[in-house]
JSON list of C-alpha atoms in Angstrom, two decimals:
[
{"chain": "A", "resi": 949, "resn": "MET", "atom": "CA", "xyz": [0.00, 0.00, 0.00]},
{"chain": "A", "resi": 950, "resn": "SER", "atom": "CA", "xyz": [1.37, 3.40, -0.97]},
{"chain": "A", "resi": 951, "resn": "ARG", "atom": "CA", "xyz": [1.61, 6.26, 1.53]},
{"chain": "A", "resi": 952, "resn": "TYR", "atom": "CA", "xyz": [-1.21, 8.06, -0.27]},
{"chain": "A", "resi": 953, "resn": "ASP", "atom": "CA", "xyz": [-3.47, 5.00, -0.17]},
{"chain": "A", "resi": 954, "resn": "PHE", "atom": "CA", "xyz": [-2.71, 4.58, 3.53]},
{"chain": "A", "resi": 955, "resn": "LEU", "atom": "CA", "xyz": [-3.60, 8.21, 4.28]},
{"chain": "A", "resi": 956, "resn": "GLU", "atom": "CA", "xyz": [-6.79, 8.09, 2.24]},
{"chain": "A", "resi": 957, "resn": "LYS", "atom": "CA", "xyz": [-7.88, 4.98, 4.10]},
{"chain": "A", "resi": 958, "resn": "ASN", "atom": "CA", "xyz": [-7.02, 6.28, 7.57]},
{"chain": "A", "resi": 959, "resn": "ILE", "atom": "CA", "xyz": [-7.84, 10.02, 7.55]},
{"chain": "A", "resi": 960, "resn": "LEU", "atom": "CA", "xyz": [-10.18, 10.99, 10.38]},
{"chain": "A", "resi": 961, "resn": "ALA", "atom": "CA", "xyz": [-12.59, 13.90, 10.72]},
{"chain": "A", "resi": 962, "resn": "LEU", "atom": "CA", "xyz": [-12.57, 15.89, 13.95]},
{"chain": "A", "resi": 963, "resn": "GLU", "atom": "CA", "xyz": [-15.87, 14.30, 14.99]},
{"chain": "A", "resi": 964, "resn": "ASP", "atom": "CA", "xyz": [-14.61, 10.76, 14.31]},
{"chain": "A", "resi": 965, "resn": "GLY", "atom": "CA", "xyz": [-13.68, 8.32, 17.00]},
{"chain": "A", "resi": 966, "resn": "PHE", "atom": "CA", "xyz": [-10.79, 5.89, 17.19]},
{"chain": "A", "resi": 967, "resn": "SER", "atom": "CA", "xyz": [-9.88, 3.10, 19.55]},
{"chain": "A", "resi": 968, "resn": "PHE", "atom": "CA", "xyz": [-6.91, 3.60, 21.87]},
{"chain": "A", "resi": 969, "resn": "SER", "atom": "CA", "xyz": [-5.85, 4.10, 25.49]},
{"chain": "A", "resi": 970, "resn": "CYS", "atom": "CA", "xyz": [-2.27, 4.14, 26.72]},
{"chain": "A", "resi": 971, "resn": "ASP", "atom": "CA", "xyz": [-1.39, 1.20, 28.95]},
{"chain": "A", "resi": 972, "resn": "GLY", "atom": "CA", "xyz": [2.14, 2.43, 29.72]},
{"chain": "A", "resi": 973, "resn": "CYS", "atom": "CA", "xyz": [3.91, -0.39, 27.89]},
{"chain": "A", "resi": 974, "resn": "GLY", "atom": "CA", "xyz": [6.57, 1.99, 26.49]},
{"chain": "A", "resi": 975, "resn": "GLU", "atom": "CA", "xyz": [6.60, 0.25, 23.09]},
{"chain": "A", "resi": 976, "resn": "CYS", "atom": "CA", "xyz": [5.91, 3.51, 21.24]},
{"chain": "A", "resi": 977, "resn": "CYS", "atom": "CA", "xyz": [9.24, 4.78, 22.62]},
{"chain": "A", "resi": 978, "resn": "LYS", "atom": "CA", "xyz": [11.34, 1.93, 21.26]},
{"chain": "A", "resi": 979, "resn": "ASN", "atom": "CA", "xyz": [12.82, 0.99, 17.89]},
{"chain": "A", "resi": 980, "resn": "ARG", "atom": "CA", "xyz": [11.70, 4.17, 16.13]},
{"chain": "A", "resi": 981, "resn": "ASP", "atom": "CA", "xyz": [13.42, 6.50, 13.68]},
{"chain": "A", "resi": 982, "resn": "ASP", "atom": "CA", "xyz": [10.48, 8.81, 13.01]},
{"chain": "A", "resi": 983, "resn": "ILE", "atom": "CA", "xyz": [10.22, 10.99, 16.13]},
{"chain": "A", "resi": 984, "resn": "LEU", "atom": "CA", "xyz": [10.91, 14.18, 14.22]},
{"chain": "A", "resi": 985, "resn": "LEU", "atom": "CA", "xyz": [11.15, 17.54, 15.96]},
{"chain": "A", "resi": 986, "resn": "ASN", "atom": "CA", "xyz": [10.28, 20.95, 14.62]},
{"chain": "A", "resi": 987, "resn": "ALA", "atom": "CA", "xyz": [11.73, 24.13, 16.12]},
{"chain": "A", "resi": 988, "resn": "TYR", "atom": "CA", "xyz": [8.80, 24.50, 18.52]},
{"chain": "A", "resi": 989, "resn": "ASP", "atom": "CA", "xyz": [9.37, 21.01, 19.92]},
{"chain": "A", "resi": 990, "resn": "ILE", "atom": "CA", "xyz": [13.00, 21.92, 20.61]},
{"chain": "A", "resi": 991, "resn": "PHE", "atom": "CA", "xyz": [11.90, 25.27, 22.08]},
{"chain": "A", "resi": 992, "resn": "ARG", "atom": "CA", "xyz": [9.57, 23.48, 24.52]},
{"chain": "A", "resi": 993, "resn": "LEU", "atom": "CA", "xyz": [12.22, 20.91, 25.44]},
{"chain": "A", "resi": 994, "resn": "SER", "atom": "CA", "xyz": [14.72, 23.67, 26.03]},
{"chain": "A", "resi": 995, "resn": "LYS", "atom": "CA", "xyz": [12.31, 25.53, 28.28]},
{"chain": "A", "resi": 996, "resn": "GLY", "atom": "CA", "xyz": [11.10, 22.43, 30.11]},
{"chain": "A", "resi": 997, "resn": "LEU", "atom": "CA", "xyz": [14.58, 21.04, 30.77]},
{"chain": "A", "resi": 998, "resn": "ASN", "atom": "CA", "xyz": [16.17, 24.46, 31.37]},
{"chain": "A", "resi": 999, "resn": "MET", "atom": "CA", "xyz": [18.82, 23.72, 28.74]},
{"chain": "A", "resi": 1000, "resn": "SER", "atom": "CA", "xyz": [19.92, 25.55, 25.61]},
{"chain": "A", "resi": 1001, "resn": "ASP", "atom": "CA", "xyz": [18.57, 24.36, 22.29]},
{"chain": "A", "resi": 1002, "resn": "SER", "atom": "CA", "xyz": [22.08, 23.40, 21.17]},
{"chain": "A", "resi": 1003, "resn": "GLN", "atom": "CA", "xyz": [22.48, 21.27, 24.32]},
{"chain": "A", "resi": 1004, "resn": "ILE", "atom": "CA", "xyz": [19.20, 19.51, 23.56]},
{"chain": "A", "resi": 1005, "resn": "ILE", "atom": "CA", "xyz": [20.38, 18.73, 20.04]},
{"chain": "A", "resi": 1006, "resn": "GLN", "atom": "CA", "xyz": [23.81, 17.55, 21.15]},
{"chain": "A", "resi": 1007, "resn": "MET", "atom": "CA", "xyz": [22.62, 15.35, 24.00]},
{"chain": "A", "resi": 1008, "resn": "TYR", "atom": "CA", "xyz": [19.38, 13.88, 22.72]},
{"chain": "A", "resi": 1009, "resn": "CYS", "atom": "CA", "xyz": [19.04, 14.28, 18.96]},
{"chain": "A", "resi": 1010, "resn": "GLU", "atom": "CA", "xyz": [20.56, 13.62, 15.58]},
{"chain": "A", "resi": 1011, "resn": "ILE", "atom": "CA", "xyz": [20.43, 15.63, 12.37]},
{"chain": "A", "resi": 1012, "resn": "TYR", "atom": "CA", "xyz": [20.13, 14.43, 8.78]},
{"chain": "A", "resi": 1013, "resn": "ILE", "atom": "CA", "xyz": [19.20, 15.91, 5.41]},
{"chain": "A", "resi": 1014, "resn": "GLY", "atom": "CA", "xyz": [15.77, 14.88, 4.17]},
{"chain": "A", "resi": 1015, "resn": "PRO", "atom": "CA", "xyz": [16.27, 12.77, 1.04]},
{"chain": "A", "resi": 1016, "resn": "THR", "atom": "CA", "xyz": [13.25, 14.35, -0.68]},
{"chain": "A", "resi": 1017, "resn": "SER", "atom": "CA", "xyz": [12.97, 17.75, 0.98]},
{"chain": "A", "resi": 1018, "resn": "ASN", "atom": "CA", "xyz": [16.72, 18.55, 1.13]},
{"chain": "A", "resi": 1019, "resn": "ILE", "atom": "CA", "xyz": [15.93, 20.26, 4.44]},
{"chain": "A", "resi": 1020, "resn": "PRO", "atom": "CA", "xyz": [17.90, 19.59, 7.66]},
{"chain": "A", "resi": 1021, "resn": "ILE", "atom": "CA", "xyz": [15.73, 17.35, 9.86]},
{"chain": "A", "resi": 1022, "resn": "VAL", "atom": "CA", "xyz": [16.06, 16.72, 13.59]},
{"chain": "A", "resi": 1023, "resn": "ARG", "atom": "CA", "xyz": [14.93, 13.51, 15.23]},
{"chain": "A", "resi": 1024, "resn": "ILE", "atom": "CA", "xyz": [15.27, 12.06, 18.73]},
{"chain": "A", "resi": 1025, "resn": "ARG", "atom": "CA", "xyz": [18.23, 9.74, 19.14]},
{"chain": "A", "resi": 1026, "resn": "PHE", "atom": "CA", "xyz": [17.43, 6.17, 20.09]},
{"chain": "A", "resi": 1027, "resn": "GLU", "atom": "CA", "xyz": [20.30, 4.56, 21.98]},
{"chain": "A", "resi": 1028, "resn": "ASN", "atom": "CA", "xyz": [20.10, 0.76, 21.67]},
{"chain": "A", "resi": 1029, "resn": "GLY", "atom": "CA", "xyz": [16.62, 1.17, 20.22]},
{"chain": "A", "resi": 1030, "resn": "VAL", "atom": "CA", "xyz": [15.25, 3.22, 23.14]},
{"chain": "A", "resi": 1031, "resn": "CYS", "atom": "CA", "xyz": [14.22, 6.90, 23.13]},
{"chain": "A", "resi": 1032, "resn": "SER", "atom": "CA", "xyz": [16.72, 9.15, 24.87]},
{"chain": "A", "resi": 1033, "resn": "PHE", "atom": "CA", "xyz": [13.95, 10.40, 27.16]},
{"chain": "A", "resi": 1034, "resn": "LEU", "atom": "CA", "xyz": [12.60, 7.01, 28.26]},
{"chain": "A", "resi": 1035, "resn": "LYS", "atom": "CA", "xyz": [13.75, 6.00, 31.75]},
{"chain": "A", "resi": 1036, "resn": "ASN", "atom": "CA", "xyz": [12.41, 2.98, 33.66]},
{"chain": "A", "resi": 1037, "resn": "ASN", "atom": "CA", "xyz": [9.84, 2.60, 30.89]},
{"chain": "A", "resi": 1038, "resn": "ARG", "atom": "CA", "xyz": [8.42, 6.07, 31.57]},
{"chain": "A", "resi": 1039, "resn": "CYS", "atom": "CA", "xyz": [8.63, 9.31, 29.58]},
{"chain": "A", "resi": 1040, "resn": "THR", "atom": "CA", "xyz": [10.72, 11.86, 31.48]},
{"chain": "A", "resi": 1041, "resn": "ILE", "atom": "CA", "xyz": [9.42, 14.78, 29.40]},
{"chain": "A", "resi": 1042, "resn": "HIS", "atom": "CA", "xyz": [5.71, 13.97, 29.45]},
{"chain": "A", "resi": 1043, "resn": "ALA", "atom": "CA", "xyz": [4.64, 17.53, 30.32]},
{"chain": "A", "resi": 1044, "resn": "PHE", "atom": "CA", "xyz": [6.43, 19.01, 27.29]},
{"chain": "A", "resi": 1045, "resn": "LYS", "atom": "CA", "xyz": [6.95, 16.07, 24.97]},
{"chain": "A", "resi": 1046, "resn": "PRO", "atom": "CA", "xyz": [7.09, 16.59, 21.17]},
{"chain": "A", "resi": 1047, "resn": "SER", "atom": "CA", "xyz": [3.85, 16.94, 19.23]},
{"chain": "A", "resi": 1048, "resn": "VAL", "atom": "CA", "xyz": [4.49, 13.64, 17.41]},
{"chain": "A", "resi": 1049, "resn": "CYS", "atom": "CA", "xyz": [4.41, 11.90, 20.80]},
{"chain": "A", "resi": 1050, "resn": "LYS", "atom": "CA", "xyz": [1.41, 13.88, 22.08]},
{"chain": "A", "resi": 1051, "resn": "LEU", "atom": "CA", "xyz": [-0.56, 12.90, 18.98]},
{"chain": "A", "resi": 1052, "resn": "TYR", "atom": "CA", "xyz": [0.21, 9.17, 19.14]},
{"chain": "A", "resi": 1053, "resn": "PRO", "atom": "CA", "xyz": [-1.43, 7.01, 17.83]},
{"chain": "A", "resi": 1054, "resn": "LEU", "atom": "CA", "xyz": [-2.63, 9.72, 15.46]},
{"chain": "A", "resi": 1055, "resn": "GLY", "atom": "CA", "xyz": [-0.49, 11.36, 12.82]},
{"chain": "A", "resi": 1056, "resn": "ARG", "atom": "CA", "xyz": [-0.85, 14.84, 11.34]},
{"chain": "A", "resi": 1057, "resn": "GLY", "atom": "CA", "xyz": [-0.19, 16.47, 7.99]},
{"chain": "A", "resi": 1058, "resn": "MET", "atom": "CA", "xyz": [-1.04, 19.53, 5.94]},
{"chain": "A", "resi": 1059, "resn": "GLU", "atom": "CA", "xyz": [-2.22, 19.82, 2.34]},
{"chain": "A", "resi": 1060, "resn": "GLY", "atom": "CA", "xyz": [0.63, 21.73, 0.70]},
{"chain": "A", "resi": 1061, "resn": "GLU", "atom": "CA", "xyz": [0.59, 25.39, 1.72]},
{"chain": "A", "resi": 1062, "resn": "SER", "atom": "CA", "xyz": [-3.19, 25.44, 2.11]},
{"chain": "A", "resi": 1063, "resn": "GLY", "atom": "CA", "xyz": [-3.22, 25.58, 5.90]},
{"chain": "A", "resi": 1064, "resn": "ASN", "atom": "CA", "xyz": [-5.65, 22.64, 5.89]},
{"chain": "A", "resi": 1065, "resn": "VAL", "atom": "CA", "xyz": [-4.47, 20.27, 8.62]},
{"chain": "A", "resi": 1066, "resn": "PHE", "atom": "CA", "xyz": [-5.57, 16.65, 8.60]},
{"chain": "A", "resi": 1067, "resn": "TYR", "atom": "CA", "xyz": [-5.25, 13.82, 11.10]},
{"chain": "A", "resi": 1068, "resn": "PHE", "atom": "CA", "xyz": [-4.97, 10.11, 10.47]},
{"chain": "A", "resi": 1069, "resn": "ASN", "atom": "CA", "xyz": [-5.01, 6.90, 12.46]},
{"chain": "A", "resi": 1070, "resn": "GLN", "atom": "CA", "xyz": [-1.71, 5.00, 12.45]},
{"chain": "A", "resi": 1071, "resn": "ASP", "atom": "CA", "xyz": [-3.50, 1.76, 13.45]},
{"chain": "A", "resi": 1072, "resn": "VAL", "atom": "CA", "xyz": [-1.01, 0.72, 16.12]},
{"chain": "A", "resi": 1073, "resn": "SER", "atom": "CA", "xyz": [-1.05, -2.64, 17.90]},
{"chain": "A", "resi": 1074, "resn": "CYS", "atom": "CA", "xyz": [-0.35, -1.42, 21.47]},
{"chain": "A", "resi": 1075, "resn": "GLY", "atom": "CA", "xyz": [-2.69, 0.15, 24.00]},
{"chain": "A", "resi": 1076, "resn": "GLY", "atom": "CA", "xyz": [-6.22, -0.46, 25.14]},
{"chain": "A", "resi": 1077, "resn": "LYS", "atom": "CA", "xyz": [-9.44, -0.12, 23.18]},
{"chain": "A", "resi": 1078, "resn": "LYS", "atom": "CA", "xyz": [-11.20, 2.85, 24.74]},
{"chain": "A", "resi": 1079, "resn": "THR", "atom": "CA", "xyz": [-12.97, 5.02, 22.16]},
{"chain": "A", "resi": 1080, "resn": "GLN", "atom": "CA", "xyz": [-11.50, 8.53, 21.79]},
{"chain": "A", "resi": 1081, "resn": "LEU", "atom": "CA", "xyz": [-12.75, 11.49, 19.79]},
{"chain": "A", "resi": 1082, "resn": "VAL", "atom": "CA", "xyz": [-10.23, 13.19, 17.51]},
{"chain": "A", "resi": 1083, "resn": "LYS", "atom": "CA", "xyz": [-11.36, 16.68, 18.53]},
{"chain": "A", "resi": 1084, "resn": "GLU", "atom": "CA", "xyz": [-10.75, 15.85, 22.20]},
{"chain": "A", "resi": 1085, "resn": "TRP", "atom": "CA", "xyz": [-7.45, 14.07, 21.58]},
{"chain": "A", "resi": 1086, "resn": "ILE", "atom": "CA", "xyz": [-5.88, 17.05, 19.82]},
{"chain": "A", "resi": 1087, "resn": "LYS", "atom": "CA", "xyz": [-6.92, 19.69, 22.36]},
{"chain": "A", "resi": 1088, "resn": "GLY", "atom": "CA", "xyz": [-4.02, 21.89, 23.36]},
{"chain": "A", "resi": 1089, "resn": "LEU", "atom": "CA", "xyz": [-1.91, 21.00, 20.34]},
{"chain": "A", "resi": 1090, "resn": "ASP", "atom": "CA", "xyz": [0.17, 23.64, 18.60]},
{"chain": "A", "resi": 1091, "resn": "GLU", "atom": "CA", "xyz": [-1.87, 23.76, 15.39]},
{"chain": "A", "resi": 1092, "resn": "GLU", "atom": "CA", "xyz": [-1.12, 27.43, 14.60]},
{"chain": "A", "resi": 1093, "resn": "VAL", "atom": "CA", "xyz": [2.61, 26.81, 14.98]},
{"chain": "A", "resi": 1094, "resn": "PHE", "atom": "CA", "xyz": [2.36, 23.59, 12.96]},
{"chain": "A", "resi": 1095, "resn": "VAL", "atom": "CA", "xyz": [0.67, 25.43, 10.08]},
{"chain": "A", "resi": 1096, "resn": "ALA", "atom": "CA", "xyz": [3.26, 28.22, 10.14]},
{"chain": "A", "resi": 1097, "resn": "TRP", "atom": "CA", "xyz": [6.20, 25.80, 10.29]},
{"chain": "A", "resi": 1098, "resn": "SER", "atom": "CA", "xyz": [4.80, 23.53, 7.55]},
{"chain": "A", "resi": 1099, "resn": "THR", "atom": "CA", "xyz": [4.01, 26.49, 5.29]},
{"chain": "A", "resi": 1100, "resn": "PHE", "atom": "CA", "xyz": [7.55, 27.84, 5.61]},
{"chain": "A", "resi": 1101, "resn": "ILE", "atom": "CA", "xyz": [9.07, 24.41, 4.96]},
{"chain": "A", "resi": 1102, "resn": "PHE", "atom": "CA", "xyz": [6.96, 23.95, 1.83]},
{"chain": "A", "resi": 1103, "resn": "LYS", "atom": "CA", "xyz": [8.05, 27.38, 0.61]},
{"chain": "A", "resi": 1104, "resn": "LEU", "atom": "CA", "xyz": [11.68, 26.60, 1.32]},
{"chain": "A", "resi": 1105, "resn": "MET", "atom": "CA", "xyz": [11.46, 23.29, -0.58]},
{"chain": "A", "resi": 1106, "resn": "LYS", "atom": "CA", "xyz": [10.12, 25.14, -3.64]},
{"chain": "A", "resi": 1107, "resn": "ASP", "atom": "CA", "xyz": [12.45, 28.14, -3.40]},
{"chain": "A", "resi": 1108, "resn": "THR", "atom": "CA", "xyz": [14.53, 28.43, -6.58]},
{"chain": "A", "resi": 1109, "resn": "ASN", "atom": "CA", "xyz": [17.56, 29.91, -4.87]},
{"chain": "A", "resi": 1110, "resn": "TYR", "atom": "CA", "xyz": [17.50, 27.31, -2.11]},
{"chain": "A", "resi": 1111, "resn": "ASN", "atom": "CA", "xyz": [17.43, 24.50, -4.65]},
{"chain": "A", "resi": 1112, "resn": "PHE", "atom": "CA", "xyz": [20.24, 26.17, -6.57]},
{"chain": "A", "resi": 1113, "resn": "LEU", "atom": "CA", "xyz": [22.36, 26.27, -3.41]},
{"chain": "A", "resi": 1114, "resn": "VAL", "atom": "CA", "xyz": [21.48, 22.68, -2.49]},
{"chain": "A", "resi": 1115, "resn": "GLU", "atom": "CA", "xyz": [22.74, 21.52, -5.89]},
{"chain": "A", "resi": 1116, "resn": "LYS", "atom": "CA", "xyz": [25.80, 23.75, -5.69]},
{"chain": "A", "resi": 1117, "resn": "PHE", "atom": "CA", "xyz": [26.96, 22.66, -2.28]},
{"chain": "A", "resi": 1118, "resn": "THR", "atom": "CA", "xyz": [25.93, 19.02, -2.59]},
{"chain": "A", "resi": 1119, "resn": "SER", "atom": "CA", "xyz": [28.19, 18.70, -5.61]},
{"chain": "A", "resi": 1120, "resn": "GLY", "atom": "CA", "xyz": [31.01, 20.69, -3.97]},
{"chain": "A", "resi": 1121, "resn": "ASP", "atom": "CA", "xyz": [33.59, 19.79, -1.37]},
{"chain": "A", "resi": 1122, "resn": "ASP", "atom": "CA", "xyz": [32.60, 18.29, 1.98]},
{"chain": "A", "resi": 1123, "resn": "LYS", "atom": "CA", "xyz": [33.45, 21.40, 3.99]},
{"chain": "A", "resi": 1124, "resn": "SER", "atom": "CA", "xyz": [31.22, 23.66, 1.88]},
{"chain": "A", "resi": 1125, "resn": "TYR", "atom": "CA", "xyz": [28.42, 21.10, 2.08]},
{"chain": "A", "resi": 1126, "resn": "ARG", "atom": "CA", "xyz": [28.59, 20.95, 5.88]},
{"chain": "A", "resi": 1127, "resn": "VAL", "atom": "CA", "xyz": [28.84, 24.73, 6.29]},
{"chain": "A", "resi": 1128, "resn": "PHE", "atom": "CA", "xyz": [25.86, 25.34, 4.01]},
{"chain": "A", "resi": 1129, "resn": "PHE", "atom": "CA", "xyz": [23.52, 22.84, 5.62]},
{"chain": "A", "resi": 1130, "resn": "TYR", "atom": "CA", "xyz": [24.59, 23.76, 9.14]},
{"chain": "A", "resi": 1131, "resn": "THR", "atom": "CA", "xyz": [23.80, 27.40, 8.35]},
{"chain": "A", "resi": 1132, "resn": "ILE", "atom": "CA", "xyz": [20.28, 26.41, 7.25]},
{"chain": "A", "resi": 1133, "resn": "PHE", "atom": "CA", "xyz": [19.88, 24.17, 10.31]},
{"chain": "A", "resi": 1134, "resn": "ASP", "atom": "CA", "xyz": [21.11, 26.95, 12.60]},
{"chain": "A", "resi": 1135, "resn": "ILE", "atom": "CA", "xyz": [18.51, 29.40, 11.31]},
{"chain": "A", "resi": 1136, "resn": "LEU", "atom": "CA", "xyz": [15.65, 26.92, 11.34]},
{"chain": "A", "resi": 1137, "resn": "TYR", "atom": "CA", "xyz": [16.11, 25.33, 14.74]},
{"chain": "A", "resi": 1138, "resn": "LEU", "atom": "CA", "xyz": [18.34, 27.37, 17.05]},
{"chain": "A", "resi": 1139, "resn": "HIS", "atom": "CA", "xyz": [18.52, 30.71, 18.91]},
{"chain": "A", "resi": 1140, "resn": "TYR", "atom": "CA", "xyz": [14.90, 31.02, 20.03]},
{"chain": "A", "resi": 1141, "resn": "ASP", "atom": "CA", "xyz": [14.42, 32.90, 23.30]},
{"chain": "A", "resi": 1142, "resn": "THR", "atom": "CA", "xyz": [12.30, 30.75, 25.65]},
{"chain": "A", "resi": 1143, "resn": "SER", "atom": "CA", "xyz": [11.26, 33.83, 27.64]},
{"chain": "A", "resi": 1144, "resn": "LEU", "atom": "CA", "xyz": [9.40, 35.16, 24.58]},
{"chain": "A", "resi": 1145, "resn": "ASP", "atom": "CA", "xyz": [6.49, 33.87, 22.49]},
{"chain": "A", "resi": 1146, "resn": "PHE", "atom": "CA", "xyz": [7.64, 31.39, 19.89]},
{"chain": "A", "resi": 1147, "resn": "LEU", "atom": "CA", "xyz": [5.56, 32.22, 16.80]},
{"chain": "A", "resi": 1148, "resn": "PRO", "atom": "CA", "xyz": [6.81, 35.81, 16.25]},
{"chain": "A", "resi": 1149, "resn": "GLN", "atom": "CA", "xyz": [10.38, 34.48, 16.54]},
{"chain": "A", "resi": 1150, "resn": "LEU", "atom": "CA", "xyz": [9.64, 31.76, 14.00]},
{"chain": "A", "resi": 1151, "resn": "ASN", "atom": "CA", "xyz": [8.43, 34.40, 11.55]},
{"chain": "A", "resi": 1152, "resn": "GLU", "atom": "CA", "xyz": [11.60, 36.44, 12.13]},
{"chain": "A", "resi": 1153, "resn": "HIS", "atom": "CA", "xyz": [13.82, 33.40, 11.53]},
{"chain": "A", "resi": 1154, "resn": "PHE", "atom": "CA", "xyz": [12.16, 32.59, 8.23]},
{"chain": "A", "resi": 1155, "resn": "GLU", "atom": "CA", "xyz": [12.24, 36.20, 7.11]},
{"chain": "A", "resi": 1156, "resn": "LYS", "atom": "CA", "xyz": [15.99, 36.15, 7.80]},
{"chain": "A", "resi": 1157, "resn": "LEU", "atom": "CA", "xyz": [16.36, 32.87, 5.93]},
{"chain": "A", "resi": 1158, "resn": "PHE", "atom": "CA", "xyz": [14.55, 33.98, 2.78]},
{"chain": "A", "resi": 1159, "resn": "SER", "atom": "CA", "xyz": [16.29, 37.34, 2.88]},
{"chain": "A", "resi": 1160, "resn": "MET", "atom": "CA", "xyz": [19.59, 35.49, 2.99]},
{"chain": "A", "resi": 1161, "resn": "LEU", "atom": "CA", "xyz": [18.65, 33.16, 0.15]},
{"chain": "A", "resi": 1162, "resn": "HIS", "atom": "CA", "xyz": [17.71, 36.08, -2.08]},
{"chain": "A", "resi": 1163, "resn": "SER", "atom": "CA", "xyz": [20.68, 38.26, -1.27]},
{"chain": "A", "resi": 1164, "resn": "SER", "atom": "CA", "xyz": [22.70, 39.51, -4.23]},
{"chain": "A", "resi": 1165, "resn": "GLU", "atom": "CA", "xyz": [25.77, 37.95, -2.65]},
{"chain": "A", "resi": 1166, "resn": "ILE", "atom": "CA", "xyz": [24.28, 34.47, -2.68]},
{"chain": "A", "resi": 1167, "resn": "GLU", "atom": "CA", "xyz": [27.52, 32.53, -3.04]},
{"chain": "A", "resi": 1168, "resn": "SER", "atom": "CA", "xyz": [29.06, 33.96, 0.13]},
{"chain": "A", "resi": 1169, "resn": "LEU", "atom": "CA", "xyz": [25.98, 33.78, 2.28]},
{"chain": "A", "resi": 1170, "resn": "THR", "atom": "CA", "xyz": [26.86, 30.60, 4.15]},
{"chain": "A", "resi": 1171, "resn": "PHE", "atom": "CA", "xyz": [30.08, 32.14, 5.44]},
{"chain": "A", "resi": 1172, "resn": "ASN", "atom": "CA", "xyz": [28.97, 35.58, 6.61]},
{"chain": "A", "resi": 1173, "resn": "PHE", "atom": "CA", "xyz": [25.45, 35.09, 7.92]},
{"chain": "A", "resi": 1174, "resn": "SER", "atom": "CA", "xyz": [24.75, 35.41, 11.63]},
{"chain": "A", "resi": 1175, "resn": "ILE", "atom": "CA", "xyz": [21.37, 35.48, 13.35]}
]
């Protein structure tokens, strides 16, 4: 079954119900490589753990370049198949855990840059069978931030200058490649002030990023940009 067929089959309306209740087995925190973090997830972890965002990344996460998006992606590191935040089979960051974890067993996506968010059932094998309503399950989620982040990422993926630079530095030497992608990663994920509201800062970061990408000095941008 293709990803699109799976989504079409499993998309849920807000009024729909699904069957799940957490029984604390911890299986959703093991043997995963898909606990992806956006900048707001890292912001909340940084605030909740009283650590800098760079410390969070260094201690608990890993970075890779999306094979389709060509965007730096952050995911939680799983040591020996176990989430970095799972201790004694319990989540140590439950109060501020990433949105992917808060949504489980649901998943979430957005239709291009439309702002239309959809939810889908991942049909997991763990947990109990209590009926939940989607609209209740997603209460308190960061939907406004999710829409803003997803919209910016879609725009970045389609940006002509970004794709030009991706091709340029991917085919160049290893140092240039690392400097370029670290610069993009740095702007996307780091240097948010946890004492301030997140969304205005996110807008500022993306304004900086697109301003940088469309500078007349595009070839030297990765070496002289600072945020």
